[in-house]
Coordinates of C-alpha atoms in Angstrom, one line a residue:
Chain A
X18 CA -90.1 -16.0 -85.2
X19 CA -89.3 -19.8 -84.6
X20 CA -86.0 -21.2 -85.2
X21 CA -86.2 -24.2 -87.4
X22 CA -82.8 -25.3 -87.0
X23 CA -81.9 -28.2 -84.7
X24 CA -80.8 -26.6 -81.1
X25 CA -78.1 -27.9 -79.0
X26 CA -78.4 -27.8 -75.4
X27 CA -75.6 -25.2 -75.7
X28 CA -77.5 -22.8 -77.6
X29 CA -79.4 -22.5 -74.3
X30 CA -77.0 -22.7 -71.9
X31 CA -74.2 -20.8 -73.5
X32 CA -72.7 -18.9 -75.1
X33 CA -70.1 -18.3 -72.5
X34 CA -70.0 -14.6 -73.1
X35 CA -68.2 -10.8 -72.3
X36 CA -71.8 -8.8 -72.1
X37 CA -73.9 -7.1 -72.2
X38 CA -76.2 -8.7 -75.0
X39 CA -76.1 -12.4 -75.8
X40 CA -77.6 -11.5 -79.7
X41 CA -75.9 -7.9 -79.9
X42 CA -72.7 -8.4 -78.4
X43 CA -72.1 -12.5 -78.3
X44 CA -74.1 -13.0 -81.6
X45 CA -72.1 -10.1 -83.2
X46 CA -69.4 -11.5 -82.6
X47 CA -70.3 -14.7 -83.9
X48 CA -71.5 -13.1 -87.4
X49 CA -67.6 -11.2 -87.5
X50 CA -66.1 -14.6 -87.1
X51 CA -68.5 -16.2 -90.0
X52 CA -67.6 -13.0 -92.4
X53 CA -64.1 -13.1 -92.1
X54 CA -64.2 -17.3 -92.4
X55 CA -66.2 -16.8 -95.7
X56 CA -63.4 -13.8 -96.8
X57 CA -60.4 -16.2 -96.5
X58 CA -58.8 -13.3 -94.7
X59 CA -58.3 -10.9 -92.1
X60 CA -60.0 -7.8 -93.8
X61 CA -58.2 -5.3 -94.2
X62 CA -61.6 -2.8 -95.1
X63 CA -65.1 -3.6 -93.6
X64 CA -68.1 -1.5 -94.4
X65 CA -70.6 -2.9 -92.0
X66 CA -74.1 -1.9 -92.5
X67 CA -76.5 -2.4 -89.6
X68 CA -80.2 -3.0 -89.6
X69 CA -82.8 -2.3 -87.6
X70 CA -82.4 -3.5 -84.1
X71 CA -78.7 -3.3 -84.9
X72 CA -78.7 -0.3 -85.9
X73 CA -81.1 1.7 -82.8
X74 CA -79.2 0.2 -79.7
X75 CA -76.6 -1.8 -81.2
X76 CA -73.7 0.9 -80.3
X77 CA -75.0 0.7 -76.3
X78 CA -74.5 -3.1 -76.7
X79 CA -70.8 -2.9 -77.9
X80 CA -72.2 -4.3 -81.1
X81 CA -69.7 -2.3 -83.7
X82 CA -66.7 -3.3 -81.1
X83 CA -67.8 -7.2 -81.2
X84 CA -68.5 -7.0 -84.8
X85 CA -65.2 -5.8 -85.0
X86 CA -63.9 -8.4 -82.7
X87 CA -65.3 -11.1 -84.5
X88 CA -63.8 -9.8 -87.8
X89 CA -59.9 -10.0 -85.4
X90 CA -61.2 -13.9 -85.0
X91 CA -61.9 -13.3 -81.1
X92 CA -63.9 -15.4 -79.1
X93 CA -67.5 -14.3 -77.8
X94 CA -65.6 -14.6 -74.1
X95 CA -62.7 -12.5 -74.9
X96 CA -62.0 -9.7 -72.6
X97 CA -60.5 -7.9 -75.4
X98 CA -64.2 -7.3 -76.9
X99 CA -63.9 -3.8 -75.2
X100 CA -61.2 -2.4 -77.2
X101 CA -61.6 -4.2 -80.4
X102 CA -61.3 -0.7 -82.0
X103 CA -58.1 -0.1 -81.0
X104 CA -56.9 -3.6 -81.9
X105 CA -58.2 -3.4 -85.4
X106 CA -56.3 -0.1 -86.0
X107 CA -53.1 -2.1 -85.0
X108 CA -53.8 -4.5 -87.2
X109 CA -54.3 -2.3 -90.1
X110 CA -58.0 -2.8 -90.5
X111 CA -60.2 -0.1 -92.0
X112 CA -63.6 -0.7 -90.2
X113 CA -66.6 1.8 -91.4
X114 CA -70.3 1.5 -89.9
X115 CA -73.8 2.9 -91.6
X116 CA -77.2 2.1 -91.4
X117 CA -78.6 -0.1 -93.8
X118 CA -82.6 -1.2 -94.2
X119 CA -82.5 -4.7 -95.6
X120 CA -86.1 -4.5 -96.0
X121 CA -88.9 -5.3 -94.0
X122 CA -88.6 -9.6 -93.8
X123 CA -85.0 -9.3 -93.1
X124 CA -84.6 -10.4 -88.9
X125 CA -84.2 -6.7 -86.7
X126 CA -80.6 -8.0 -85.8
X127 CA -78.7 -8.0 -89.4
X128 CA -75.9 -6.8 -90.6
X129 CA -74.5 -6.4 -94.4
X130 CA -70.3 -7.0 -94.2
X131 CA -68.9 -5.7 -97.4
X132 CA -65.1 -7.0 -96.6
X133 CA -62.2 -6.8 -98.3
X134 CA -58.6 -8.4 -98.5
X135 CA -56.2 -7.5 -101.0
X136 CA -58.0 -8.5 -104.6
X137 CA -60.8 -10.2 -102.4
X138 CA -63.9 -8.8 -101.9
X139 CA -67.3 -10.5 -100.1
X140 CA -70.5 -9.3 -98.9
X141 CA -72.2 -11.2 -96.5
X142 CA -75.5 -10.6 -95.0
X143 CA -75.9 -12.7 -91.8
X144 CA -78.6 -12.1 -88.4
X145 CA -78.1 -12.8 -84.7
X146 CA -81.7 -14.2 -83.8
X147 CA -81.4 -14.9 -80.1
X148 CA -78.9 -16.4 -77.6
X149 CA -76.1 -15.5 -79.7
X150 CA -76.9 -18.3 -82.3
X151 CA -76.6 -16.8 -85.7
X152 CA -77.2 -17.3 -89.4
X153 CA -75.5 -16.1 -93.0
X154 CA -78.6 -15.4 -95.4
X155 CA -76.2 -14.2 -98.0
X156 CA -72.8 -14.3 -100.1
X157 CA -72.5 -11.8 -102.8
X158 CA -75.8 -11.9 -104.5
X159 CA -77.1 -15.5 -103.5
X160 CA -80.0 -16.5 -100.8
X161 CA -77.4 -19.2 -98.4
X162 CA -78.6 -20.3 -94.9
X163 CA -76.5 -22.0 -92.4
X164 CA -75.3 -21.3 -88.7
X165 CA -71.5 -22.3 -87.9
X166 CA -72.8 -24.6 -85.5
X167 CA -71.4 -27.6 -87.8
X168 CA -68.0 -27.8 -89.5
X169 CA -69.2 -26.0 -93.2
X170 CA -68.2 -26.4 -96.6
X171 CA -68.7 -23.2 -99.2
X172 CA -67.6 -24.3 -102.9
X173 CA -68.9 -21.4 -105.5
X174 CA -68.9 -23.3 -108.6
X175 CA -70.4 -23.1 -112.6
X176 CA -73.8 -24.6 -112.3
X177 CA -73.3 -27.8 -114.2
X178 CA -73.7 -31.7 -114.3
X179 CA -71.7 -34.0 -111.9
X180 CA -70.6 -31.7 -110.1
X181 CA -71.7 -32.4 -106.3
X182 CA -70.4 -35.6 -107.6
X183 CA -66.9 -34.5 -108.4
X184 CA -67.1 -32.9 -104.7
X185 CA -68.5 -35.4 -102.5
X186 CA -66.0 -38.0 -104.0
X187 CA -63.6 -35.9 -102.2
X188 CA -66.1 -36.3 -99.1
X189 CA -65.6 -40.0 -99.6
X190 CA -61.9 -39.7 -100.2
X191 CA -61.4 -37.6 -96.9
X192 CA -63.6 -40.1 -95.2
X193 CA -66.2 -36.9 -94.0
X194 CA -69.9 -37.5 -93.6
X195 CA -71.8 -35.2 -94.8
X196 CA -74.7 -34.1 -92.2
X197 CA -76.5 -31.7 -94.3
X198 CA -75.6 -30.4 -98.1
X199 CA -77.4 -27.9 -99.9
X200 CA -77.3 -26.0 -103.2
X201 CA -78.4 -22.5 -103.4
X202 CA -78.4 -20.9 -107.4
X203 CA -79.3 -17.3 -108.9
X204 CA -80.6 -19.1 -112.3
X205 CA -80.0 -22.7 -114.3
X206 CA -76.7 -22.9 -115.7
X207 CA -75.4 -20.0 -114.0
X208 CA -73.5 -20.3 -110.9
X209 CA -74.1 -22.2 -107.4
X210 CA -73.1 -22.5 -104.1
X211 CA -73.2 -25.4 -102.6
X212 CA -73.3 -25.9 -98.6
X213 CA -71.9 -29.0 -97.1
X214 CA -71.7 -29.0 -93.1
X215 CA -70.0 -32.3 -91.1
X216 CA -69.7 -33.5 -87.7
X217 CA -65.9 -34.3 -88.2
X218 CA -62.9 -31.5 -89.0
X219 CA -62.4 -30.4 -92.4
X220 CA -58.9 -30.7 -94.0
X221 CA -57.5 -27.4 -94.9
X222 CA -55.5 -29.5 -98.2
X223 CA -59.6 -30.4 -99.2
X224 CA -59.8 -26.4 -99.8
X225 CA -57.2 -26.9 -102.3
X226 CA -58.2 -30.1 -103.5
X227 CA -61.5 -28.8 -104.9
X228 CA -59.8 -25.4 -106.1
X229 CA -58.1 -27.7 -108.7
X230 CA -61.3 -28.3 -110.4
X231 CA -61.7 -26.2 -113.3
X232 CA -64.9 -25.3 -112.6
X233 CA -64.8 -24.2 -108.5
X234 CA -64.5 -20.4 -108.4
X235 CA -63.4 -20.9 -104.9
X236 CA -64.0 -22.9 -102.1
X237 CA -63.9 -22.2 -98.3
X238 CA -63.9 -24.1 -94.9
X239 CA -66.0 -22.4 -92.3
X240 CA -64.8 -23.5 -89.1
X241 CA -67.2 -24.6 -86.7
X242 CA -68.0 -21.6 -83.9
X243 CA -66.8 -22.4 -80.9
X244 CA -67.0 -20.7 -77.2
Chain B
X19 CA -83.5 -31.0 -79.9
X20 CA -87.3 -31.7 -79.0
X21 CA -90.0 -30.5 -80.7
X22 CA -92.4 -30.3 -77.8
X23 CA -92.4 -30.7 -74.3
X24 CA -95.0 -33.9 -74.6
X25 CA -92.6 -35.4 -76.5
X26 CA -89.8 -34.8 -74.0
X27 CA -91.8 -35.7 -71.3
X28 CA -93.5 -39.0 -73.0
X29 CA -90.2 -40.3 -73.2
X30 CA -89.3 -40.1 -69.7
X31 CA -92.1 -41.8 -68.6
X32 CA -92.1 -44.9 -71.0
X33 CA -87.9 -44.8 -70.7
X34 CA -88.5 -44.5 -66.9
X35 CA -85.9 -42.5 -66.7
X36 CA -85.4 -38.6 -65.4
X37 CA -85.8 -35.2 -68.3
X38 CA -81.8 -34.7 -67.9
X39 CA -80.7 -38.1 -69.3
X40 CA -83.5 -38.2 -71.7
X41 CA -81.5 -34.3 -72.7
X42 CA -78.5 -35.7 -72.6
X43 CA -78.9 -38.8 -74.8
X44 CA -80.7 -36.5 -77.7
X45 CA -77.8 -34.0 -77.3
X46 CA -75.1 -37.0 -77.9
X47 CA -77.3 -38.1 -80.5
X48 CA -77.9 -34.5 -82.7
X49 CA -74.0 -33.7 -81.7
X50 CA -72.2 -37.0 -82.5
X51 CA -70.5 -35.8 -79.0
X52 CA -69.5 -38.3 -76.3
X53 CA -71.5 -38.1 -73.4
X54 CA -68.2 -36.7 -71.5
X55 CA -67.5 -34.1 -73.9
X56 CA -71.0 -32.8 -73.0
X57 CA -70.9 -33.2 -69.3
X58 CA -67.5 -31.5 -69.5
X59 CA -68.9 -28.4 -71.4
X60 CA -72.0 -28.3 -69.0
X61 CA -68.9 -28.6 -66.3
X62 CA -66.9 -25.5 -67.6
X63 CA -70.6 -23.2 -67.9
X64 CA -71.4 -24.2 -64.1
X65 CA -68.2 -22.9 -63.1
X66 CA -68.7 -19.6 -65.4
X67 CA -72.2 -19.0 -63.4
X68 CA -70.5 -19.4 -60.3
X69 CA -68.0 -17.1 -60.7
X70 CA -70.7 -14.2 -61.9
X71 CA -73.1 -14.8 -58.7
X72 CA -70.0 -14.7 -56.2
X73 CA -68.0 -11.6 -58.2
X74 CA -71.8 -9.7 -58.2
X75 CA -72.3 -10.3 -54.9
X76 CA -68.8 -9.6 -53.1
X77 CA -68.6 -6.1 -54.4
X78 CA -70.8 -3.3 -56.0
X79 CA -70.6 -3.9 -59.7
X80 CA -71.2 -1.2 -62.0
X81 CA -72.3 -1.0 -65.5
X82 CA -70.5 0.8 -68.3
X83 CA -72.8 2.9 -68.9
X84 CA -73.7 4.0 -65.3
X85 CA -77.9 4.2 -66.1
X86 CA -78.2 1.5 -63.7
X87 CA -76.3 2.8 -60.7
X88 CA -75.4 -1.2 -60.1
X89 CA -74.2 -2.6 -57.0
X90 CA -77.8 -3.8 -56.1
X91 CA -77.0 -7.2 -55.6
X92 CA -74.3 -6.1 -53.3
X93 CA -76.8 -4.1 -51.2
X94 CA -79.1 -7.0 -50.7
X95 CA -76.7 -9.7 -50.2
X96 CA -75.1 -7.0 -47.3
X97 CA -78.1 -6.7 -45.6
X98 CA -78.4 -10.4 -45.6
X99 CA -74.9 -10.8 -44.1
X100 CA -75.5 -8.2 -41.3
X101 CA -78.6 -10.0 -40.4
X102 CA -81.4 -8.3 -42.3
X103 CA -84.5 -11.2 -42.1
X104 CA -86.2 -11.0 -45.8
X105 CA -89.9 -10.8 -46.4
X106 CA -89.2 -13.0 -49.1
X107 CA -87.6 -15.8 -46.8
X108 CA -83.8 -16.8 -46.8
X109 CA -84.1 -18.9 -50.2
X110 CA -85.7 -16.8 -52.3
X111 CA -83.6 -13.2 -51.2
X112 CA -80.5 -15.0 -51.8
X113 CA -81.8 -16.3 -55.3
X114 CA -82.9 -12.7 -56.1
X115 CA -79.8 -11.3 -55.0
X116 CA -77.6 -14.0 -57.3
X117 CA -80.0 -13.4 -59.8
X118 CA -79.7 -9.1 -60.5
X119 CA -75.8 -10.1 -59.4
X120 CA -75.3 -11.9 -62.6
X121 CA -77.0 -9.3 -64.8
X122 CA -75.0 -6.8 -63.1
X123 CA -71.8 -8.5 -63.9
X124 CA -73.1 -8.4 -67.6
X125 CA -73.8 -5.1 -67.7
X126 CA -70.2 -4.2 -66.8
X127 CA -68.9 -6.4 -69.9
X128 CA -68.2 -9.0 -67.3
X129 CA -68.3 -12.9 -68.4
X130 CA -71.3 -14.6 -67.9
X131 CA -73.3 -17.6 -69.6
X132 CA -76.2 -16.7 -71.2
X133 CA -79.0 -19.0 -69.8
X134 CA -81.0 -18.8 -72.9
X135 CA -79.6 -14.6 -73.3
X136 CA -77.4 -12.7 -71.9
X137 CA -80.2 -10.2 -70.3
X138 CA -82.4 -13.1 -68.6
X139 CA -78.6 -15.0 -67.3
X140 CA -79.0 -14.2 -63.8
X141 CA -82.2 -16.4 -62.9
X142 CA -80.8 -20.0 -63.9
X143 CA -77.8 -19.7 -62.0
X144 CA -79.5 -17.6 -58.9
X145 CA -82.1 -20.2 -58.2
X146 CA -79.8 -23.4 -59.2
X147 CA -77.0 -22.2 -56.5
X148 CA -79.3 -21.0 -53.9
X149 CA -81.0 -24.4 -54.1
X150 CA -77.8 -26.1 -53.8
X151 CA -76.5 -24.1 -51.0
X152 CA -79.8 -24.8 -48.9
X153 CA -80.2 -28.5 -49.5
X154 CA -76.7 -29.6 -50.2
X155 CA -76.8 -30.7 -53.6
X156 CA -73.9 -31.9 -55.2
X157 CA -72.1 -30.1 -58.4
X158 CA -73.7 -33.6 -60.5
X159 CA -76.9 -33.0 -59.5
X160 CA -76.9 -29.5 -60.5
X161 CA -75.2 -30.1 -63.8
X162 CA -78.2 -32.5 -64.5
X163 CA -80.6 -29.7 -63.7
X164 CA -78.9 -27.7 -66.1
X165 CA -79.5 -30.1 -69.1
X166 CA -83.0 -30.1 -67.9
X167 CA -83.2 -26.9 -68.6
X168 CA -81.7 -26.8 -71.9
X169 CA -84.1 -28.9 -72.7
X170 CA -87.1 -26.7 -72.1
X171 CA -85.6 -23.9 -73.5
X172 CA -84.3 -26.0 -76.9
X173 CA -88.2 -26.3 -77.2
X174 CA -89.1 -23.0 -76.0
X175 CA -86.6 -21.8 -79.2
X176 CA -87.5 -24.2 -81.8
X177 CA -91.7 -23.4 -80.9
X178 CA -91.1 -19.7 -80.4
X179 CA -88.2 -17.8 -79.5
X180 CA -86.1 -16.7 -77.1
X181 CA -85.4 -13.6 -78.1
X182 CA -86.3 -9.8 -76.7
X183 CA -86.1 -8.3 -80.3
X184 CA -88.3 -11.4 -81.9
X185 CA -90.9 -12.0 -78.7
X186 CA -90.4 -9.4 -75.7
X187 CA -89.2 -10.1 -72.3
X188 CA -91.6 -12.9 -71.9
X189 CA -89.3 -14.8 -74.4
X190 CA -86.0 -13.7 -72.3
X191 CA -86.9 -13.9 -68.8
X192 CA -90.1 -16.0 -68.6
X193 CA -88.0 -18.5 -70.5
X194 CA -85.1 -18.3 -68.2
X195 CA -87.8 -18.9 -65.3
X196 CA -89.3 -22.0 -67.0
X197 CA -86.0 -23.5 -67.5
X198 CA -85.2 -22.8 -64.1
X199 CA -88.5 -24.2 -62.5
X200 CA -88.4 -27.8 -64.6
X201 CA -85.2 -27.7 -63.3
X202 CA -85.6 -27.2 -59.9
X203 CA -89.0 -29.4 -59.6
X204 CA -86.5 -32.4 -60.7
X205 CA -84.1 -31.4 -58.3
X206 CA -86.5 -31.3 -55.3
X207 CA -87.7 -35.1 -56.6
X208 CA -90.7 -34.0 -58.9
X209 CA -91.4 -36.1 -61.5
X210 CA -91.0 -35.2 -65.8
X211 CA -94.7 -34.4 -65.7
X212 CA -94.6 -31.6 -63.1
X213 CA -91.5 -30.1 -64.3
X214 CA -93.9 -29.5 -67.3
X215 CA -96.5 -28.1 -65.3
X216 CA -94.0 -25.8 -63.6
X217 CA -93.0 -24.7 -67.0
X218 CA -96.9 -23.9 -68.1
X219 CA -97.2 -21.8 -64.9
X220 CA -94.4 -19.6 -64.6
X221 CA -94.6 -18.9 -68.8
X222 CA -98.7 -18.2 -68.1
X223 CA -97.7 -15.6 -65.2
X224 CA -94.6 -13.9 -67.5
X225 CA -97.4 -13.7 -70.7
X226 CA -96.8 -9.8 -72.2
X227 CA -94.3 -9.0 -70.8
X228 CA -92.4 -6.3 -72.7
X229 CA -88.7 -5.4 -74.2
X230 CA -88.2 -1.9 -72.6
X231 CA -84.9 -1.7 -72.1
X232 CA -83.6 2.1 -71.5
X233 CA -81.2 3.3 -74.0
X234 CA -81.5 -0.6 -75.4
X235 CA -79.4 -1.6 -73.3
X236 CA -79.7 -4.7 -71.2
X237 CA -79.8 -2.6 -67.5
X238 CA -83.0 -0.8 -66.9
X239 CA -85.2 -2.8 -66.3
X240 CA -83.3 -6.0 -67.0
X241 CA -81.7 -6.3 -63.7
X242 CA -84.7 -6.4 -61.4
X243 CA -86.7 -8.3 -64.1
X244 CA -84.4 -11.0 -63.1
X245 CA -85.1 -10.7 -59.3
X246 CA -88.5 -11.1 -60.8
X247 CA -88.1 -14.1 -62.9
X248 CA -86.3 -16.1 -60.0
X249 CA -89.7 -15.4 -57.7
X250 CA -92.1 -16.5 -60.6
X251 CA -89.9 -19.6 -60.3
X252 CA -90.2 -20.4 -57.4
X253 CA -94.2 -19.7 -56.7
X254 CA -94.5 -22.1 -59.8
X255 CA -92.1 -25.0 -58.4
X256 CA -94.1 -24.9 -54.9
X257 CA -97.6 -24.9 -56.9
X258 CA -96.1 -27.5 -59.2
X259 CA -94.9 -30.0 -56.3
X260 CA -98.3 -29.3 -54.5
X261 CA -99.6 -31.4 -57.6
X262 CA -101.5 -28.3 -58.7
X263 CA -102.3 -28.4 -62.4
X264 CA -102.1 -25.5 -65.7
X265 CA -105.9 -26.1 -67.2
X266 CA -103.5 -25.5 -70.3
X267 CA -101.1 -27.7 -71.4
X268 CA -97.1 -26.5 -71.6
X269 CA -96.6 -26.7 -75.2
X270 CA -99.8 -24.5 -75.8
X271 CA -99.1 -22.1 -73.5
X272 CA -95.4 -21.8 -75.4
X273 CA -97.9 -21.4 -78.5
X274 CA -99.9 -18.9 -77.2
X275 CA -96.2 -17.2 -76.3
X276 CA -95.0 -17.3 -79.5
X277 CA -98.5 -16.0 -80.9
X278 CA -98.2 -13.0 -78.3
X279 CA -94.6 -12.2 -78.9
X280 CA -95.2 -12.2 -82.9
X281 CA -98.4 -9.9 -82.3
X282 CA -96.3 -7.3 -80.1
X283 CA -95.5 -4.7 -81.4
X284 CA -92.2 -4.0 -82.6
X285 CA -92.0 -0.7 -79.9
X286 CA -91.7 -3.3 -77.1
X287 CA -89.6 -5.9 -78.4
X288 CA -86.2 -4.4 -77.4
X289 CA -86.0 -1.1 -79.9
X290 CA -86.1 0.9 -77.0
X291 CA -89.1 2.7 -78.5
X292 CA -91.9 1.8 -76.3
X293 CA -92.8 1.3 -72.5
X294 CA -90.1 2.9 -69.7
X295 CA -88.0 3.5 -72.2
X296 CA -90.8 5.7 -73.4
X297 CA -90.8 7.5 -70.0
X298 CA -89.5 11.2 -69.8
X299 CA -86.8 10.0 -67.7
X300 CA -86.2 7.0 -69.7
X301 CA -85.8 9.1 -72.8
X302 CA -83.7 11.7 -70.8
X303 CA -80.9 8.7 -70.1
X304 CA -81.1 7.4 -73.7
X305 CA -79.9 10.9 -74.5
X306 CA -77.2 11.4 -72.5
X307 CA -75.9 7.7 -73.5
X308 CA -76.5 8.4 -77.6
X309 CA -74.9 12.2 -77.1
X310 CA -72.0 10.2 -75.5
X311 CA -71.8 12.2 -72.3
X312 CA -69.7 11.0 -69.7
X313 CA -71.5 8.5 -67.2
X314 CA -71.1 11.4 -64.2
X315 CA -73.9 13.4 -65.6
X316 CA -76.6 10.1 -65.2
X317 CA -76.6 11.2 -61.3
X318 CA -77.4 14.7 -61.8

């Protein structure tokens, strides 16, 4: 299984990590960070459903308490890792764990998040596929692919004419460059998401600048994982 | 980063110039990063490894689970101290002993860096910092041996993988080793072209090599498999500055990893399903650790 995604030369030599697992413990974290980024939230329910790999040894790796940890927005080298569990129930998040089959193409490290914040509710579908570098597959019902290795974009919008338009004039009126874009629909004239990742920060007041447009059902900023 | 190691390599020679600025420049380039942003995060992760060899070495570290019994690299490194002359020589003991010291810290939920994963992060550090301490090199100099061997491993990723649960241990630790031996063969003055020759040989003698970790979890065998990948290292930097040549090429050998690793099957790619963890006794630890039994009982 070959990653086709550009590598960093801190994919290799990082992450800095709490153990024992780079994908099950660092990557899992990584994957809680990226579901509770494309929530808008802290959740305060999570039904996490592992897969495969994930599933057989993932409790041994501390993969439900870094899952967990991600979801509390911790870093892959936070001590606190250990008793994620315990932090979560402070918080007031309800965390439940099952095993899912995702089928036999999905990567043996991935995980369904079905999270939820007062009237918000997500699923994501993401993998950790090796050195703790990660990748969302999927929001709600669409295919997505991208890694949280770049600033990233998500607007959910009606599939319609002049609409990247609309969106990367804001691009142009934040002064951002665009590195990669991408649109991901279920059908033609249904809805889209669009990915857009950057090199430079993204301005929490773009969020709300696109949420204005009649037809965005909602737009989030992924920030970029850090370590 | 680089999508073969010809192409890394080719550059070198016609840039004059050695693998870790060649690295170094592409990494500026793909991260819009200065170059001392980068050296500064390559700074930080130096200091990380550091801190794992010397805390696994200065006292018996033991894992959470207890499977492992831990404190190995303690035990070697003491016998070192009180005089103990190693059949391996005085390099190569003391890179095996930073080596399993590392792994050890990770298997306590200590920090480490993962050098490409978390369960192959001892031999980078082991052999980079045992180098250093027996010829001197300078902190710079082993920083640029570390961008070295990001680049091998960015190619290693992008051609196959680098992960037990995609490609076996051969992906883990015989990447780590490659890294570390293009690292090292530029360290000890080799040129681009045998740090790719180091790379072919280490990855031909780490071919097949399984995922079998007990329980799943990154202790038994991981540990010594580090000890193991430091040694496959070195034999391949010594062949490699001898001018001794792989009949086949680096990046085909990488192929012929990825091949392998896809081919495997999925009992010995880290499901724990397969190989020691097969073994009566490995399936008798799994047990205790998925029955959630206190770590006591492992030494009964």
């Amino acid at each position: 299984m070959s990653s086709k995604r550009l590598v960093s030369a801190f994919d290799i030599i990082g992450p800095i990590m709490v153990g024992p697992s780079s994908s099950h413990t660092a990557g899992a974290v990584r994957l809680g960070r990226l579901g509770r980024a494309i929530l808008g939230a802290q959740p305060q329910q999570a039904i996490l459903g592992l897969h495969g790999s994930f599933a057989r040894t993932g409790k041994g790796h501390g993969s439900d308490r870094a899952l967990i940890a991600g979801l509390l927005a911790l870093s892959t080298d936070d001590p606190r890792i250990r008793e994620s569990l315990e932090l979560a129930r402070t918080a007031g998040m309800a965390v439940t764990f099952h095993t899912v089959d995702l089928g036999e193409d999905a990567h043996p490290n991935s995980v369904e998040m079905i999270l939820r914040a007062g009237e918000q509710e997500v699923r994501v579908v993401g993998a950790s596929v090796g050195g703790g570098m990660v990748e969302i597959q999927a929001i709600n019902q669409y295919p997505i692919s991208f890694t949280g290795e770049h600033e990233t974009l998500l607007v959910a919008a009606e599939d319609r004419p002049g609409t990247i338009h609309a969106i990367t004039g804001l691009f142009l009126k934040y002064r951002l460059n665009i590195a990669f874009s991408r649109v991901e629909r279920k059908q033609r004239g249904g809805e889209a998401i669009q990915i857009f990742e950057t090199d430079a920060q993204i301005p929490e007041d773009m969020i709300e600048a696109l949420e204005d447009f009649y037809w965005v059902l909602w737009a989030r900023h992924i920030p970029k994982l850090l370590d | 980063m680089f999508d073969s190691l010809a192409e890394m390599i080719a550059l070198a020679e016609t840039q004059k110039q050695p693998l870790h600025q060649i690295v170094i420049a592409r990494e500026a380039a793909l991260t819009d990063r200065p170059p001392e942003t980068i050296w500064a995060l390559m700074c930080k992760r130096l200091e990380v490894m550091r801190r794992s060899t010397e805390e696994g070495v200065s006292r018996p570290v033991h894992s959470l689970s207890g499977i492992s019994g831990g404190g190995g690299a303690w035990k070697l490194w003491q016998q070192l101290e009180n005089g103990y002359q190693p059949i391996t020589g005085p390099i190569l003991s003391r890179a095996i002993a930073r080596a399993m010291a590392v792994n050890e810290v990770n298997a306590g939920m200590g920090c480490i860096v993962a050098t490409p994963t978390a369960g192959s992060a001892g031999i980078l550090p082991g052999v980079l910092l045992t180098l250093q301490e027996a010829s001197g090199f300078s902190d710079e100099q082993i920083i640029n041996a570390l961008f070295t061997a990001s680049g091998v491993g960015a190619v290693i990723a992008r051609r196959a993988s680098i992960s037990g649960a995609a490609g076996g241990c051969q992906a883990e630790t015989g990447s780590a080793a490659a890294m570390a031996a293009a690292a090292a063969v530029e360290l000890l003055g080799g040129t681009p072209h045998q740090s790719g020759q180091a790379v072919a040989i280490t990855l031909k003698n780490m071919l097949g090599l399984v995922c079998d970790p007990v329980a799943g979890l990154v202790e038994v065998p991981c540990v010594k498999r580090n000890a193991a990948g430091a040694a496959q290292c070195f034999i391949a930097v010594d062949l490699a500055l001898a001018g001794i040549e792989s009949v086949i090429p680096p990046d085909e050998v990488i192929d012929a990893m990825a091949s392998i690793g896809r081919r495997m099957d999925a009992r010995f790619k880290e499901t724990a399903e397969g190989g020691l963890a097969a073994t009566p006794t490995g399936r008798r630890l799994a047990q205790i650790i998925w029955d959630g039994k206190p770590s006591a009982e492992l030494k009964a």
